[in-house]
CSV table of C-alpha atoms and ligand atoms in Angstrom, one decimal:
chain,number,residue,atom,x,y,z
A,18,ALA,CA,27.3,40.2,145.7
A,19,GLY,CA,30.8,38.9,144.8
A,20,ALA,CA,31.4,38.3,141.0
A,21,GLY,CA,27.6,38.7,140.6
A,22,ALA,CA,28.0,42.4,140.8
A,23,GLN,CA,29.4,42.4,137.3
A,24,LYS,CA,27.3,39.7,135.7
A,25,ASP,CA,25.0,42.0,133.6
A,26,ARG,CA,27.6,44.5,132.5
A,27,VAL,CA,28.1,44.8,128.8
A,28,VAL,CA,30.8,46.6,126.9
A,29,THR,CA,29.9,46.9,123.2
A,30,GLU,CA,32.2,46.6,120.2
A,31,GLU,CA,31.5,50.3,119.6
A,32,GLU,CA,32.8,51.2,123.0
A,33,TRP,CA,36.0,49.2,122.4
A,34,LEU,CA,36.6,50.9,119.1
A,35,GLN,CA,36.1,54.2,120.8
A,36,LYS,CA,38.7,53.4,123.4
A,37,TRP,CA,41.2,52.8,120.6
A,38,GLU,CA,40.2,56.0,118.8
A,39,THR,CA,40.6,58.1,121.9
A,40,GLY,CA,43.7,56.4,123.1
A,41,ASN,CA,42.0,55.2,126.2
A,42,ILE,CA,44.1,52.0,126.2
A,43,GLY,CA,45.5,51.8,129.6
A,44,PHE,CA,45.5,48.0,129.2
A,45,HIS,CA,48.2,48.0,126.6
A,46,LYS,CA,51.6,47.2,128.0
A,47,GLU,CA,54.3,48.9,125.9
A,48,HIS,CA,57.0,46.6,127.3
A,49,GLY,CA,55.0,43.4,127.2
A,50,HIS,CA,53.7,41.3,130.1
A,51,PRO,CA,56.2,40.1,132.7
A,52,LEU,CA,54.1,37.0,133.3
A,53,LEU,CA,54.7,35.7,129.8
A,54,GLN,CA,58.4,36.0,130.3
A,55,LYS,CA,58.1,34.3,133.7
A,56,HIS,CA,56.0,31.4,132.4
A,57,LEU,CA,57.2,31.1,128.9
A,58,ASP,CA,58.4,27.6,129.5
A,59,VAL,CA,54.9,26.5,130.5
A,60,LEU,CA,53.5,27.9,127.3
A,61,LEU,CA,56.1,26.4,125.0
A,62,ASN,CA,56.8,23.3,126.9
A,63,GLY,CA,60.1,22.7,125.1
A,64,ARG,CA,58.4,22.9,121.7
A,65,SER,CA,59.5,25.0,118.7
A,66,GLY,CA,57.8,26.4,115.7
A,67,LEU,CA,54.4,26.6,117.4
A,68,ARG,CA,51.2,28.1,116.1
A,69,ILE,CA,50.2,30.5,118.9
A,70,PHE,CA,46.8,32.2,119.3
A,71,PHE,CA,46.2,35.6,120.8
A,72,PRO,CA,42.4,36.1,121.4
A,73,LEU,CA,41.4,39.8,121.7
A,74,CYS,CA,45.0,40.7,120.8
A,75,GLY,CA,45.0,44.5,120.7
A,76,LYS,CA,48.5,45.4,119.7
A,77,ALA,CA,50.2,43.1,122.3
A,78,VAL,CA,53.9,43.3,121.9
A,79,GLU,CA,54.2,39.7,123.1
A,80,MET,CA,53.1,38.7,119.6
A,81,LYS,CA,56.4,40.2,118.3
A,82,TRP,CA,58.4,38.4,121.0
A,83,LEU,CA,57.0,35.0,119.9
A,84,LEU,CA,57.5,35.8,116.3
A,85,ASP,CA,61.1,36.6,117.0
A,86,MET,CA,61.5,33.2,118.7
A,87,GLY,CA,60.4,31.5,115.4
A,88,HIS,CA,56.8,30.8,116.2
A,89,SER,CA,53.8,31.8,114.1
A,90,VAL,CA,51.1,33.9,115.6
A,91,VAL,CA,47.4,34.4,114.9
A,92,GLY,CA,45.4,37.1,116.6
A,93,VAL,CA,41.8,38.4,116.5
A,94,GLU,CA,40.8,41.9,117.4
A,95,VAL,CA,37.7,44.1,116.5
A,96,SER,CA,39.8,47.3,116.2
A,97,GLU,CA,41.5,47.6,112.9
A,98,GLN,CA,43.4,50.6,114.3
A,99,ALA,CA,44.9,48.4,116.9
A,100,LEU,CA,46.2,45.9,114.3
A,101,LYS,CA,47.6,48.6,112.0
A,102,GLU,CA,49.4,50.2,115.0
A,103,PHE,CA,50.9,46.8,115.7
A,104,PHE,CA,52.4,46.4,112.3
A,105,ALA,CA,53.5,50.0,112.1
A,106,GLU,CA,55.1,50.0,115.6
A,107,HIS,CA,57.2,46.9,114.7
A,108,SER,CA,57.9,48.0,111.1
A,109,LEU,CA,56.4,44.9,109.7
A,110,PRO,CA,55.1,45.1,106.2
A,111,TYR,CA,51.7,43.4,105.7
A,112,CYS,CA,48.9,43.0,103.3
A,113,GLU,CA,45.1,42.9,103.7
A,114,GLU,CA,42.6,40.5,102.4
A,115,PRO,CA,38.9,39.6,103.0
A,116,VAL,CA,38.2,36.5,104.9
A,117,PRO,CA,36.1,33.9,103.0
A,118,GLY,CA,33.1,33.0,105.1
A,119,ILE,CA,33.2,36.0,107.5
A,120,LEU,CA,31.3,39.0,106.1
A,121,GLY,CA,33.1,42.2,106.7
A,122,ALA,CA,36.2,40.6,108.3
A,123,LYS,CA,39.7,41.3,107.1
A,124,LYS,CA,42.9,39.4,107.6
A,125,LEU,CA,46.1,41.5,108.0
A,126,GLN,CA,49.1,39.3,107.3
A,127,SER,CA,52.7,40.1,107.4
A,128,THR,CA,54.6,39.8,104.2
A,129,SER,CA,56.8,37.2,105.8
A,130,GLY,CA,53.6,35.2,106.4
A,131,ASN,CA,54.2,34.3,110.1
A,132,ILE,CA,51.6,36.5,111.6
A,133,SER,CA,48.0,36.8,110.7
A,134,LEU,CA,45.7,39.2,112.5
A,135,TYR,CA,42.0,38.9,111.9
A,136,CYS,CA,39.9,42.0,112.2
A,137,CYS,CA,36.5,40.7,113.3
A,138,SER,CA,34.8,39.5,116.5
A,139,ILE,CA,36.2,36.4,118.2
A,140,TYR,CA,32.7,35.0,117.9
A,141,ASP,CA,32.9,35.0,114.1
A,142,LEU,CA,35.9,32.7,114.1
A,143,SER,CA,36.0,28.9,114.0
A,144,SER,CA,38.6,26.3,113.5
A,145,SER,CA,37.5,26.0,109.8
A,146,VAL,CA,38.8,29.5,109.3
A,147,VAL,CA,41.9,29.7,111.6
A,148,GLY,CA,42.7,26.1,112.3
A,149,LYS,CA,43.9,24.8,115.7
A,150,PHE,CA,46.7,26.1,117.9
A,151,ASP,CA,49.5,24.6,120.0
A,152,ALA,CA,49.4,27.4,122.5
A,153,VAL,CA,47.1,30.2,123.6
A,154,TRP,CA,48.2,33.4,125.5
A,155,ASP,CA,45.0,34.8,127.1
A,156,ARG,CA,45.8,38.1,128.7
A,157,GLY,CA,43.1,40.8,128.7
A,158,ALA,CA,40.8,38.4,126.8
A,159,LEU,CA,38.7,36.2,129.1
A,160,VAL,CA,38.7,39.1,131.6
A,161,ALA,CA,37.6,41.5,128.8
A,162,VAL,CA,34.8,39.3,127.5
A,163,ASN,CA,31.3,40.3,128.8
A,164,PRO,CA,30.4,38.1,131.8
A,165,ARG,CA,27.3,36.7,130.0
A,166,ASP,CA,29.5,35.6,127.1
A,167,ARG,CA,32.2,33.7,129.1
A,168,GLN,CA,31.0,30.2,128.5
A,169,ARG,CA,30.5,30.8,124.8
A,170,TYR,CA,34.1,32.3,124.6
A,171,VAL,CA,35.7,29.4,126.5
A,172,SER,CA,33.8,26.7,124.5
A,173,LEU,CA,35.0,28.4,121.3
A,174,MET,CA,38.6,28.5,122.6
A,175,ILE,CA,38.5,24.8,123.4
A,176,THR,CA,37.5,24.1,119.8
A,177,LEU,CA,40.6,26.0,118.6
A,178,MET,CA,43.0,23.9,120.7
A,179,GLU,CA,45.2,21.0,119.4
A,180,LYS,CA,45.3,18.0,121.6
A,181,ASN,CA,48.5,18.8,123.4
A,182,SER,CA,48.1,22.6,123.5
A,183,SER,CA,48.9,24.8,126.4
A,184,TYR,CA,46.8,27.7,127.6
A,185,LEU,CA,48.3,30.5,129.7
A,186,LEU,CA,45.6,32.7,131.3
A,187,VAL,CA,46.2,35.9,133.2
A,188,THR,CA,43.4,37.1,135.5
A,189,VAL,CA,43.0,39.9,137.9
A,190,SER,CA,41.9,39.7,141.5
A,191,TYR,CA,40.0,42.5,143.1
A,192,ASP,CA,36.7,43.3,144.8
A,193,PRO,CA,34.0,43.4,142.0
A,194,ASN,CA,31.8,45.6,144.1
A,195,LYS,CA,34.4,48.3,143.9
A,196,HIS,CA,35.1,48.4,140.2
A,197,LYS,CA,32.8,47.8,137.3
A,198,GLY,CA,35.4,46.4,134.9
A,199,PRO,CA,36.7,45.6,132.4
A,200,PRO,CA,38.9,43.9,133.3
A,201,PHE,CA,36.3,41.8,135.0
A,202,TYR,CA,36.9,39.6,138.1
A,203,VAL,CA,36.7,35.9,137.2
A,204,PRO,CA,37.0,33.8,140.3
A,205,GLU,CA,39.1,30.7,140.1
A,206,SER,CA,36.1,28.4,140.8
A,207,GLU,CA,34.4,29.9,137.7
A,208,ILE,CA,37.5,29.3,135.6
A,209,LYS,CA,37.5,25.7,136.6
A,210,SER,CA,33.9,25.2,135.7
A,211,LEU,CA,34.2,27.2,132.4
A,212,PHE,CA,37.1,25.0,131.2
A,213,GLY,CA,35.7,21.8,132.7
B,24,LIG,N1,45.1,41.2,124.9
B,24,LIG,C1,45.5,42.6,124.6
B,24,LIG,C2,44.3,43.6,124.6
B,24,LIG,C3,43.4,43.6,125.9
B,24,LIG,S1,42.0,44.7,125.9
B,24,LIG,C4,46.6,43.0,125.6
B,24,LIG,O1,47.0,42.3,126.4
B,24,LIG,O2,47.0,44.2,125.5
B,24,LIG,C5,40.8,43.8,125.1
B,24,LIG,C6,40.8,43.9,123.6
B,24,LIG,O3,39.8,43.1,123.0
B,24,LIG,C7,40.5,45.3,123.0
B,24,LIG,O4,41.6,45.7,122.2
B,24,LIG,C8,39.2,45.2,122.3
B,24,LIG,O5,39.2,46.1,121.2
B,24,LIG,C9,39.1,43.8,121.9
B,24,LIG,N2,37.8,43.1,121.8
B,24,LIG,C10,36.8,43.3,122.6
B,24,LIG,N3,35.7,42.5,122.3
B,24,LIG,C11,36.2,41.8,121.2
B,24,LIG,C12,35.6,40.7,120.4
B,24,LIG,N4,34.3,40.3,120.7
B,24,LIG,N5,36.3,40.2,119.5
B,24,LIG,C13,37.6,40.6,119.2
B,24,LIG,N6,38.2,41.6,119.9
B,24,LIG,C14,37.5,42.2,120.9
């Protein structure tokens, strides 16, 4: 069995939207993730003024941390509610605009301009829309992607990375026969083959 136990599991966008609507968001960390604090130096690598990407961002408070350090942040999330809650909870004024080239997508951008959150599926993005990034914080993203979409997700992430970018990935380790996920169990060997 192993990780194969979860390989056909699918969580639809509708199900994710419903989690947000019903407040079933146990994945959200109100005080941010301790592993970002711990490994911040790896992500930043002594650089300042970075463009940092948050795939499947939810309303992660780590976005605010990095903004406050002077970086700029781009996130993508299917739930507009999540994005609006982010701006509201941090008292950040923002405006909304459609995204040329992505039907139905919206960009919510802070008035200050240093954070842009795209409301659409990650699979609708490309570097021609969002550009490339110096750093990626992947927590609750690779492990939230449906197992059958992992390679597509990682290949896309690679196209969004600048040459010297850093990628900080948080995974979870548990027996995939005992829980159906998400978060899904992604073994280290698979991570190595996904990123090549
Ligand atoms: N990274 C965040 C949220 C993790 S939960 C955190 O650390 O708190 C995963 C999030 O991905 C959910 O908010 C869900 O709505 C969103 N999501 C799921 N599939 C998506 C997709 N295809 N594109 C963009 N967002 C997606």
